[in-house]
mmCIF file of C-alpha atoms in Angstrom:
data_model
loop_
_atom_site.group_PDB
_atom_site.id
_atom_site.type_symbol
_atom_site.label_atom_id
_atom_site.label_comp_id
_atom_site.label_asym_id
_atom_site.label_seq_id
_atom_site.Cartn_x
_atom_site.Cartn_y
_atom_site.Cartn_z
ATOM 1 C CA UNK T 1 0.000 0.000 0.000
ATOM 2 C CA UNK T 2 1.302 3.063 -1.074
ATOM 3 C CA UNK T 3 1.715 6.271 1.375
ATOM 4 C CA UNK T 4 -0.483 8.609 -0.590
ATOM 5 C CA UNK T 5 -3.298 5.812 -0.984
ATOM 6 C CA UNK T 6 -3.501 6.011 3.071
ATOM 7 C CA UNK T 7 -6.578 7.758 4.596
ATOM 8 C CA UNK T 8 -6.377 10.216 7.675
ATOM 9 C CA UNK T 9 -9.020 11.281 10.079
ATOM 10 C CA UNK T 10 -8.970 13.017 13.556
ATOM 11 C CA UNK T 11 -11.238 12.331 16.181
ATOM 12 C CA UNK T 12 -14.381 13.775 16.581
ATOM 13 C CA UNK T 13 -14.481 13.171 20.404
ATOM 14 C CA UNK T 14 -14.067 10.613 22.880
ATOM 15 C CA UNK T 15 -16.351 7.448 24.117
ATOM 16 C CA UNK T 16 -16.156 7.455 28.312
ATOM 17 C CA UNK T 17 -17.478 4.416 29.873
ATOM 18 C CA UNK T 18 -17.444 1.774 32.360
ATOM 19 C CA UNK T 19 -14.746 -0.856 30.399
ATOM 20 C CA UNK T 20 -11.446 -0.244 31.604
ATOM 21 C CA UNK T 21 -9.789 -3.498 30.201
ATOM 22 C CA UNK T 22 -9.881 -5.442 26.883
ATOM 23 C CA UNK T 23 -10.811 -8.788 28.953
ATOM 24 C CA UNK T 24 -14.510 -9.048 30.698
ATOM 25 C CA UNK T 25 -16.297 -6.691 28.013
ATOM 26 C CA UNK T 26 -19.582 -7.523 26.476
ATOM 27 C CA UNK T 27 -19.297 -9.153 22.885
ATOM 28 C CA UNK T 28 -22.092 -6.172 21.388
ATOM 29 C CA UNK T 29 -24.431 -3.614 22.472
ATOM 30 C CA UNK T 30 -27.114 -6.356 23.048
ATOM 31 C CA UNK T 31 -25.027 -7.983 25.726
ATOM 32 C CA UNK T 32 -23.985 -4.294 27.275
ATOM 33 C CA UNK T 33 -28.034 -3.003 28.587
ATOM 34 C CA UNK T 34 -26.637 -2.322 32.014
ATOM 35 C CA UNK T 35 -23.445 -0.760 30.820
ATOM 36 C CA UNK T 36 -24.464 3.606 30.456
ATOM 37 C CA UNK T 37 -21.765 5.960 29.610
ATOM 38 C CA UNK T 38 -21.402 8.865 27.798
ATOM 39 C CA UNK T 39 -19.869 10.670 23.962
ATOM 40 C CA UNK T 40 -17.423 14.165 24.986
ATOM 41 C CA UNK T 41 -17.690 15.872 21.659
ATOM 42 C CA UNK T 42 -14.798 18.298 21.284
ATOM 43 C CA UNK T 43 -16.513 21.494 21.905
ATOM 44 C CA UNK T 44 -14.853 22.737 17.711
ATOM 45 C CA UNK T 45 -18.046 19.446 16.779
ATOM 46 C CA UNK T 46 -20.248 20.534 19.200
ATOM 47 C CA UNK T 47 -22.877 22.650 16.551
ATOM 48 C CA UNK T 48 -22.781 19.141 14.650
ATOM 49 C CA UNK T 49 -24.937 17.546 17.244
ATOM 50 C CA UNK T 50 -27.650 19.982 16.584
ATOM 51 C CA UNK T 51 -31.200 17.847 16.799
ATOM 52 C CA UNK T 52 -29.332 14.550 17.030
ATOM 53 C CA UNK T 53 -31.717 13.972 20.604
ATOM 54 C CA UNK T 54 -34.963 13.507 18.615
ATOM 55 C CA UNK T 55 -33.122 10.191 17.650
ATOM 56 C CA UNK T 56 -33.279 7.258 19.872
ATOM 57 C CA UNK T 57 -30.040 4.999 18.079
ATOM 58 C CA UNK T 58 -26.588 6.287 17.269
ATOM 59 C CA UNK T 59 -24.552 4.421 15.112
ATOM 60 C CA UNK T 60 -20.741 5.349 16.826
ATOM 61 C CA UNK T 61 -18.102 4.520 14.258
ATOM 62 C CA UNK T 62 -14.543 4.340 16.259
ATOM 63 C CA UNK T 63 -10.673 3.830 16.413
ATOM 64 C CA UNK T 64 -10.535 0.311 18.314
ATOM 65 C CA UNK T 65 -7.126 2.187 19.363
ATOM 66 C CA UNK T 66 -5.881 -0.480 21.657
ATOM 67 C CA UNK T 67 -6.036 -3.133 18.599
ATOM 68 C CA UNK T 68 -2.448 -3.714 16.978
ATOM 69 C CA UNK T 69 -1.851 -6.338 14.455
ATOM 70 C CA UNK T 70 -4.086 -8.767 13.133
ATOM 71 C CA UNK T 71 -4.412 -12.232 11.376
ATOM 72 C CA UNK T 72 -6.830 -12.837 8.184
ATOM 73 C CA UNK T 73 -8.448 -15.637 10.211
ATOM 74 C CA UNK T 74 -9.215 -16.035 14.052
ATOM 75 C CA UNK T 75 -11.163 -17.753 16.470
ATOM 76 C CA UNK T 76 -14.011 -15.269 17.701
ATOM 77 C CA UNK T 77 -15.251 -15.462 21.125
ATOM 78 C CA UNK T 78 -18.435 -16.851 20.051
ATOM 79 C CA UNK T 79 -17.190 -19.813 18.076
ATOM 80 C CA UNK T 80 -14.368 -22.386 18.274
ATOM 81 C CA UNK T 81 -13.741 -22.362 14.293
ATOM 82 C CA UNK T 82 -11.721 -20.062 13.318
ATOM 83 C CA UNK T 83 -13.255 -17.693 10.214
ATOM 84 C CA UNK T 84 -11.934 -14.850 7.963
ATOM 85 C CA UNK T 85 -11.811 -11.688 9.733
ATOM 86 C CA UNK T 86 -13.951 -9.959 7.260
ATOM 87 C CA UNK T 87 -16.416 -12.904 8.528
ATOM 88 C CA UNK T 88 -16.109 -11.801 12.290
ATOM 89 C CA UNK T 89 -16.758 -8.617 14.347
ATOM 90 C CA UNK T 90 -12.942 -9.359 16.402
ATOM 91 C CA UNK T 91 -11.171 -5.834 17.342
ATOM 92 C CA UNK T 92 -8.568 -7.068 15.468
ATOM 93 C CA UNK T 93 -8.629 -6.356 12.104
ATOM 94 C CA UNK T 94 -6.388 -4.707 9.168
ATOM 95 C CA UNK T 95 -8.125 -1.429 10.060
ATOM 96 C CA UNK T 96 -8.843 -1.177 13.761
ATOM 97 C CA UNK T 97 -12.219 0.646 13.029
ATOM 98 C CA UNK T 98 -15.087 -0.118 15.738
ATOM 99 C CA UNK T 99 -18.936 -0.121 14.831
ATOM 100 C CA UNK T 100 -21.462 -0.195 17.561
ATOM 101 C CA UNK T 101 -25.493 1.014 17.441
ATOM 102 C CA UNK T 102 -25.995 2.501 21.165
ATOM 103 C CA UNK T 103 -28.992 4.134 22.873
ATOM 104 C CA UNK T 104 -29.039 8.141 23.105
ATOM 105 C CA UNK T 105 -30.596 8.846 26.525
ATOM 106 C CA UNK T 106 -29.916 12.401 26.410
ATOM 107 C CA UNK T 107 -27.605 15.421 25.681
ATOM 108 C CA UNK T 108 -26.312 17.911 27.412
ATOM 109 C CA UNK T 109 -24.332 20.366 25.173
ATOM 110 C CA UNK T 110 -21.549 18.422 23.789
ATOM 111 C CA UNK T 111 -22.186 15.544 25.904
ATOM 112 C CA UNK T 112 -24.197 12.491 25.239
ATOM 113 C CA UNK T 113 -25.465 10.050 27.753
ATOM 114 C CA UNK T 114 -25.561 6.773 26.116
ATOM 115 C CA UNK T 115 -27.087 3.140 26.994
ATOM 116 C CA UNK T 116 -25.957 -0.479 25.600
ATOM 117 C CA UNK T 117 -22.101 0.354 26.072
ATOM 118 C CA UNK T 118 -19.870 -2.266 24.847
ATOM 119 C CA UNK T 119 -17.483 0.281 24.410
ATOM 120 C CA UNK T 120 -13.454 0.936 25.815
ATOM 121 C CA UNK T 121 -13.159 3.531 28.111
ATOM 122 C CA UNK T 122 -11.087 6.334 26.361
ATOM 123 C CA UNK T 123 -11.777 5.061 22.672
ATOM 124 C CA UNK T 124 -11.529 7.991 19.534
ATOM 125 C CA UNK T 125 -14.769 8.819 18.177
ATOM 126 C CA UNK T 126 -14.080 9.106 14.868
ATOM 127 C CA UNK T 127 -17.977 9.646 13.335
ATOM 128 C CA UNK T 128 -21.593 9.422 14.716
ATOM 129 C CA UNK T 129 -24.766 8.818 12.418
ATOM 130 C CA UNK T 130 -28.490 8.540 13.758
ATOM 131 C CA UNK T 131 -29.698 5.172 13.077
ATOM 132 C CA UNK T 132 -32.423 5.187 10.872
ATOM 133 C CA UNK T 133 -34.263 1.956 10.422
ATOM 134 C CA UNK T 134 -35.459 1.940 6.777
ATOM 135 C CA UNK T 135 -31.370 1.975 6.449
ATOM 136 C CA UNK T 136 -30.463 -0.028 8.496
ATOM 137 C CA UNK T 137 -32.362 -2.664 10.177
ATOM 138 C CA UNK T 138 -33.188 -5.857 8.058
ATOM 139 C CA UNK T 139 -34.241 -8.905 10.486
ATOM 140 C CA UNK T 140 -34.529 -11.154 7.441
ATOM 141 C CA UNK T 141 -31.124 -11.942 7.242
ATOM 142 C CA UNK T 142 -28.957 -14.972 6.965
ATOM 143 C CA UNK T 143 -25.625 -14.832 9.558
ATOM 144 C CA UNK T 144 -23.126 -17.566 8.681
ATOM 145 C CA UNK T 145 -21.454 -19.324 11.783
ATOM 146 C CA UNK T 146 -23.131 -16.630 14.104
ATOM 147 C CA UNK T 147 -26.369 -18.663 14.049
ATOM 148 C CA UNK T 148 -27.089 -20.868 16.690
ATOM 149 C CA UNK T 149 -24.401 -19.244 18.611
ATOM 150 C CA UNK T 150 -26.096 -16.102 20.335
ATOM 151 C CA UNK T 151 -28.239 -17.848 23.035
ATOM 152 C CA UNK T 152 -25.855 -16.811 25.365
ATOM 153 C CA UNK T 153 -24.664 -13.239 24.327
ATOM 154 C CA UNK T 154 -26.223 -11.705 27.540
ATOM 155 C CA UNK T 155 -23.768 -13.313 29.531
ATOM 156 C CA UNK T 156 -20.779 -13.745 27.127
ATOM 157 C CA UNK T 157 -17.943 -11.815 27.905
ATOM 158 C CA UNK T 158 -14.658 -11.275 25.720
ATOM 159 C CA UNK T 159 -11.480 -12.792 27.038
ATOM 160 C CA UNK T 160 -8.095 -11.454 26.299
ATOM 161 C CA UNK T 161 -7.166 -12.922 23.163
ATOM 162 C CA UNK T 162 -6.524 -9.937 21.308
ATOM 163 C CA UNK T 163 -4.795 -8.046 23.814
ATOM 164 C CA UNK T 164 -1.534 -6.306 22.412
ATOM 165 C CA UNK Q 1 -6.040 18.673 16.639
ATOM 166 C CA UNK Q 2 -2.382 17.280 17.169
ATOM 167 C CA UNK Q 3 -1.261 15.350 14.749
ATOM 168 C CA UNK Q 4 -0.051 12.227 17.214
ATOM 169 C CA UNK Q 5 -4.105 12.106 17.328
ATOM 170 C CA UNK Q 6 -4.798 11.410 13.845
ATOM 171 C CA UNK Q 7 -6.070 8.425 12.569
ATOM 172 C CA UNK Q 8 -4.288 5.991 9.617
ATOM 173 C CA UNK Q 9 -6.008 3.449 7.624
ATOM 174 C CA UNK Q 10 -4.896 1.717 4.361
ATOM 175 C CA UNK Q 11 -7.648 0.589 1.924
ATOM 176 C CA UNK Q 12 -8.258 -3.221 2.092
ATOM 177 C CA UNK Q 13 -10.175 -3.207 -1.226
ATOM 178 C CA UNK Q 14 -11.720 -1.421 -3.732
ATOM 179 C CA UNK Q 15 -16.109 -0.905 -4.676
ATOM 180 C CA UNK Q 16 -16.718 -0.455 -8.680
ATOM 181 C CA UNK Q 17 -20.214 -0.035 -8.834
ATOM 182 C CA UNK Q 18 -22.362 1.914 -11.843
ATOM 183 C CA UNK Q 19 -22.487 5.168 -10.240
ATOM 184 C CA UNK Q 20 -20.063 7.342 -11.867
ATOM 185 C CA UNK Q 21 -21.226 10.813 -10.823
ATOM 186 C CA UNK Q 22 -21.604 12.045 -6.465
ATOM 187 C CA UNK Q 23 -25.526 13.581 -8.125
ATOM 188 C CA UNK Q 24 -28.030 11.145 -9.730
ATOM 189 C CA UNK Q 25 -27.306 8.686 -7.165
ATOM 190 C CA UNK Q 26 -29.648 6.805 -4.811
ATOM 191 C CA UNK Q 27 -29.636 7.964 -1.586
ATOM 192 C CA UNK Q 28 -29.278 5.021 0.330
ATOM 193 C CA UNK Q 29 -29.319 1.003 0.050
ATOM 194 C CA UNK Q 30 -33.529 0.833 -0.073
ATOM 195 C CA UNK Q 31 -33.092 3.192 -2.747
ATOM 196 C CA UNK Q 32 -30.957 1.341 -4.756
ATOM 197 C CA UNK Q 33 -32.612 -2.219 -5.012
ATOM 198 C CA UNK Q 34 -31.792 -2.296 -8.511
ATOM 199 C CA UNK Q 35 -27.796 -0.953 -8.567
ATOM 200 C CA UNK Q 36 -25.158 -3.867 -8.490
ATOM 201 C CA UNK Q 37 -21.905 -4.198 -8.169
ATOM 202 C CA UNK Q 38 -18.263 -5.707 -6.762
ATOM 203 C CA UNK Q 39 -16.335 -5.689 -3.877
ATOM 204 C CA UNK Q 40 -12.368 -5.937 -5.028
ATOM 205 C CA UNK Q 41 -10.426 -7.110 -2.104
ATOM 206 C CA UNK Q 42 -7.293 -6.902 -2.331
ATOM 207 C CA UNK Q 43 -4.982 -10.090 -2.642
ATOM 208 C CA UNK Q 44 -3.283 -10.035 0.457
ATOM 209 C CA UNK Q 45 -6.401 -9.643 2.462
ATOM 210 C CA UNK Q 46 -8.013 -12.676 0.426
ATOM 211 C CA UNK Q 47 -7.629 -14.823 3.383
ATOM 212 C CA UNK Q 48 -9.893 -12.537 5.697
ATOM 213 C CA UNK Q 49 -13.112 -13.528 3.331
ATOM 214 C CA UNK Q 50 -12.699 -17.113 4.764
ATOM 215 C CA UNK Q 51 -16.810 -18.424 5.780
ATOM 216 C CA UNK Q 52 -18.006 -14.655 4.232
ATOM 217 C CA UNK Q 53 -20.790 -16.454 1.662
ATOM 218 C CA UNK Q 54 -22.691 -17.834 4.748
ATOM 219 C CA UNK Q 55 -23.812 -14.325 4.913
ATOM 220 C CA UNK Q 56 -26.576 -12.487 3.011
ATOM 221 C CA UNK Q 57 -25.645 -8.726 3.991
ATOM 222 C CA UNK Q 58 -22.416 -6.853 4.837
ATOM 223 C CA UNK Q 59 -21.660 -3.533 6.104
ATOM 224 C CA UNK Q 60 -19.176 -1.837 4.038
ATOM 225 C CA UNK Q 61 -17.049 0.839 5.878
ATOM 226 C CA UNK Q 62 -15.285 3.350 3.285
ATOM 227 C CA UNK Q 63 -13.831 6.702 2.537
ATOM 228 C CA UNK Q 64 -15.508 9.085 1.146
ATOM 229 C CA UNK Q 65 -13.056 9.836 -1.713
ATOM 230 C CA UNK Q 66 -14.911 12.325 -3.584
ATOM 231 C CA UNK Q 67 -15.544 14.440 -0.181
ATOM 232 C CA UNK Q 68 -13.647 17.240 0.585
ATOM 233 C CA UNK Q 69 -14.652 19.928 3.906
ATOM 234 C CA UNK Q 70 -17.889 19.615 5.901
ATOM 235 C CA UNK Q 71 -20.004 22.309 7.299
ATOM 236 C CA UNK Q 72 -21.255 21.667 11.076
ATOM 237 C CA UNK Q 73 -24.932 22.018 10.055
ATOM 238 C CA UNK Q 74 -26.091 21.100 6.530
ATOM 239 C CA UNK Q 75 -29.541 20.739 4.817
ATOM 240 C CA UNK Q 76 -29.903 16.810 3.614
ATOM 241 C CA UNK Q 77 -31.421 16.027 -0.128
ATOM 242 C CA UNK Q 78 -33.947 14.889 1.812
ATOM 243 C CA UNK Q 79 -35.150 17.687 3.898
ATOM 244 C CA UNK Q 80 -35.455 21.807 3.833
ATOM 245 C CA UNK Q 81 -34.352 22.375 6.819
ATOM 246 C CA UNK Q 82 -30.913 22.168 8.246
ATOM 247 C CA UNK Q 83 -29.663 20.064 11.232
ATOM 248 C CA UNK Q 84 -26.180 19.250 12.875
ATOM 249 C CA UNK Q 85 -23.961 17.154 10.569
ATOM 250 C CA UNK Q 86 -24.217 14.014 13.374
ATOM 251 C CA UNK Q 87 -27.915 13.804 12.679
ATOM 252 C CA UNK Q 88 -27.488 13.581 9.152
ATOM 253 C CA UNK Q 89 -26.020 11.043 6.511
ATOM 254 C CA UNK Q 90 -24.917 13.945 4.745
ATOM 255 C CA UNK Q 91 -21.329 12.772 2.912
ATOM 256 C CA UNK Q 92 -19.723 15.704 4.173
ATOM 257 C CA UNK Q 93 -18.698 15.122 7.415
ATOM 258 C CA UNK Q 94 -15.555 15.947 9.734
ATOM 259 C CA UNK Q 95 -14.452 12.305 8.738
ATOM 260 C CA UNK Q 96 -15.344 11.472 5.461
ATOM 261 C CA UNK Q 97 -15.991 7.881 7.119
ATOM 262 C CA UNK Q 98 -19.628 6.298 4.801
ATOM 263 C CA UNK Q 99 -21.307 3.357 5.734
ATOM 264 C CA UNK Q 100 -23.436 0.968 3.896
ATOM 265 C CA UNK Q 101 -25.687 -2.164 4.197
ATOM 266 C CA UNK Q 102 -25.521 -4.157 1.234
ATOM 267 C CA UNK Q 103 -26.674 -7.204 0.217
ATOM 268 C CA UNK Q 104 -23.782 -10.195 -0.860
ATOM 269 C CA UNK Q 105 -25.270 -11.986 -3.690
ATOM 270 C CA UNK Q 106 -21.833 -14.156 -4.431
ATOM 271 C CA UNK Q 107 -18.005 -14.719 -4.104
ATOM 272 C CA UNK Q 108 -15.148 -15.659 -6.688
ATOM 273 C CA UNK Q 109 -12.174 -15.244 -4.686
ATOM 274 C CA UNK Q 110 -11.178 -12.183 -3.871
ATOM 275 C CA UNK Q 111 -14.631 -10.315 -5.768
ATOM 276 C CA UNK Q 112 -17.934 -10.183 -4.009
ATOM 277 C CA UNK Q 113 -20.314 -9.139 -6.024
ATOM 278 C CA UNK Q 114 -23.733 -7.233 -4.301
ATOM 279 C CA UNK Q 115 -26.839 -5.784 -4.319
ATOM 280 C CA UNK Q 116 -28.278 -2.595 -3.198
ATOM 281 C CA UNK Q 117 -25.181 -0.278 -4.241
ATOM 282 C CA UNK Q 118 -25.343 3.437 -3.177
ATOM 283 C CA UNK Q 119 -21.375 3.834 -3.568
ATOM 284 C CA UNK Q 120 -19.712 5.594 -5.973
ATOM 285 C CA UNK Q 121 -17.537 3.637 -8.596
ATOM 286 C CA UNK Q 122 -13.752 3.480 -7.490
ATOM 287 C CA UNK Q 123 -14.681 3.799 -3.007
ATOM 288 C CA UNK Q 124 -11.592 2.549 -1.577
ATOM 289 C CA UNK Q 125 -12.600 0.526 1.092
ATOM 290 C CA UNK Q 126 -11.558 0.167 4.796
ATOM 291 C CA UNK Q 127 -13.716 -2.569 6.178
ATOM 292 C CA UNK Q 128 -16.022 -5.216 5.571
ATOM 293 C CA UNK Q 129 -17.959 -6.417 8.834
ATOM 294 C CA UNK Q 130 -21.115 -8.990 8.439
ATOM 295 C CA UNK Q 131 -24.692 -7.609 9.593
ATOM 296 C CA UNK Q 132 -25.831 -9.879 12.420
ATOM 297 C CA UNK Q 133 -29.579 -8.636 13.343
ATOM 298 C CA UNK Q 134 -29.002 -9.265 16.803
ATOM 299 C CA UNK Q 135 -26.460 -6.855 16.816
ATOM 300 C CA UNK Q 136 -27.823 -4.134 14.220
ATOM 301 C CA UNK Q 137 -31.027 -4.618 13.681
ATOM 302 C CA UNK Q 138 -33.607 -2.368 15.802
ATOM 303 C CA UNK Q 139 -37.072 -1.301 14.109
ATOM 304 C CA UNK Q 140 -38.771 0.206 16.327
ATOM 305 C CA UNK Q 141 -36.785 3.590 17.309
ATOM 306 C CA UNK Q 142 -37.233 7.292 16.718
ATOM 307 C CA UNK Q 143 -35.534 9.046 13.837
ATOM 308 C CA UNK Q 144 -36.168 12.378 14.117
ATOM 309 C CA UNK Q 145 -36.350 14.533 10.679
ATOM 310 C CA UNK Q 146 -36.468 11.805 8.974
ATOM 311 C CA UNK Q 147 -40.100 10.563 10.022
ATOM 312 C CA UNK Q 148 -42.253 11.462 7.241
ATOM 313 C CA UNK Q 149 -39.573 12.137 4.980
ATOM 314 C CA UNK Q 150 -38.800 8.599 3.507
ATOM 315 C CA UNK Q 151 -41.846 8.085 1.442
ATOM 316 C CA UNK Q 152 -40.215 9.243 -1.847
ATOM 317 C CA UNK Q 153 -36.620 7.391 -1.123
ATOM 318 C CA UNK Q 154 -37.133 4.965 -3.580
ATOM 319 C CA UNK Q 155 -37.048 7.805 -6.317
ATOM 320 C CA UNK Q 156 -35.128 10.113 -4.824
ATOM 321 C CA UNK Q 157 -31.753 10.806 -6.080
ATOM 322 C CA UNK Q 158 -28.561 12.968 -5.015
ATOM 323 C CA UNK Q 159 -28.242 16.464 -6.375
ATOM 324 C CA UNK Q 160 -24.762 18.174 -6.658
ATOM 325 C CA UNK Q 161 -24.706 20.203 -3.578
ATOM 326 C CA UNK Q 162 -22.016 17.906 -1.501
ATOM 327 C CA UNK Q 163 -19.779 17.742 -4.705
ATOM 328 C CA UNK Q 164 -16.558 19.683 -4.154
#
């Protein structure tokens, strides 16, 4: 990969929350409901949030900025088999870019209070966009080795395999 | 911003798709049911498709080449009135970071091709993640301007007022 084919953003603010360690997280946002937190938008973003609290989902696009290195294929937490990376959710991938749909429970200027944390404490927000289901919700949906193993995502926590 | 802040990513792959031009295009994946196109991967991130066919949508992380600047409140094509950047899909954003659900209709190595294609031909692309509805899907939330604006998606179309 050439140098000038490399992409550069800045954050637009920082994810605070109750996850101080890579080990003992929840997997996803559906295994985090008792985990609150909150979004510190650099006060320079702050007029971006303007009417972003009339929506109920944020979809928080981050640097997963403890992640270094990664291999093409890994064993998840979920599964035993090891798949292609592009076939997993793992933190450790070529780009170390996080994805997570979170609750908005309310703003206060440049801060957000958020629910369904499965977030880092400390973690770059690089982008936020309100979740909007005609875009993004299809239930439908088939989901590879994932199925039959999410009967136990409430109380699945990640270990620390990908750890630096 | 310091610079020790910034982000770096590398393109893993590349989308060619039929949209040639940022206006005329749909405006998001529901509006584009009948747009196709390919994923390139590169070749030394074949490996990471490993178990990828098992699933019938992806979510496609990628820079927004074409974007250049942002303004911190912006009126959407799909609206007359103007709200904060983060409660828009707007392409012009502080990070030029888009985000798509598309559908995977099929693998030959290293090409996927898909469905549903609201990307502009030659998106380098930074990550590939597979939709699992568990983790994405939610139907029944608020989305603010939006409600009652989503009636006409299937015809609407991008004008030229986020080109550079």
């Amino acid at each position: 990969m050439h140098e000038q084919n490399m992409v550069h953003f800045a954050p637009i603010g920082c994810v605070h929350s109750p996850h101080q360690d890579l080990a003992g997280m929840p997997i996803q946002p559906p295994a985090a409901k008792e985990f609150a937190g909150t979004i510190e938008i650099f006060p320079e973003f702050s007029d971006g949030l303007k009417d972003i609290e009339a929506f109920t989902r944020l979809m928080l696009i981050y640097h997963l900025h403890k992640s270094t290195g990664c291999n093409l294929t890994v064993t998840p937490f979920l599964d035993t088999q090891s798949h292609g990376v592009f076939a997993t959710r793992v933190p450790k991938r070529p780009n170390a870019i996080g994805f997570s749909v979170v609750r908005l429970l309310g703003r206060e200027g440049n801060i957000l209070q958020i629910g369904d944390v499965d977030i880092l404490d400390g973690t770059p927000l690089l982008d936020i966009k309100p979740y909007v289901p005609l875009f993004d919700a299809y239930q439908n949906e088939r989901y590879g080795w994932f199925e039959g193993k999410l009967t136990d995502i409430d109380v699945a926590r990640s270990d620390d395999r990908f750890k630096k």
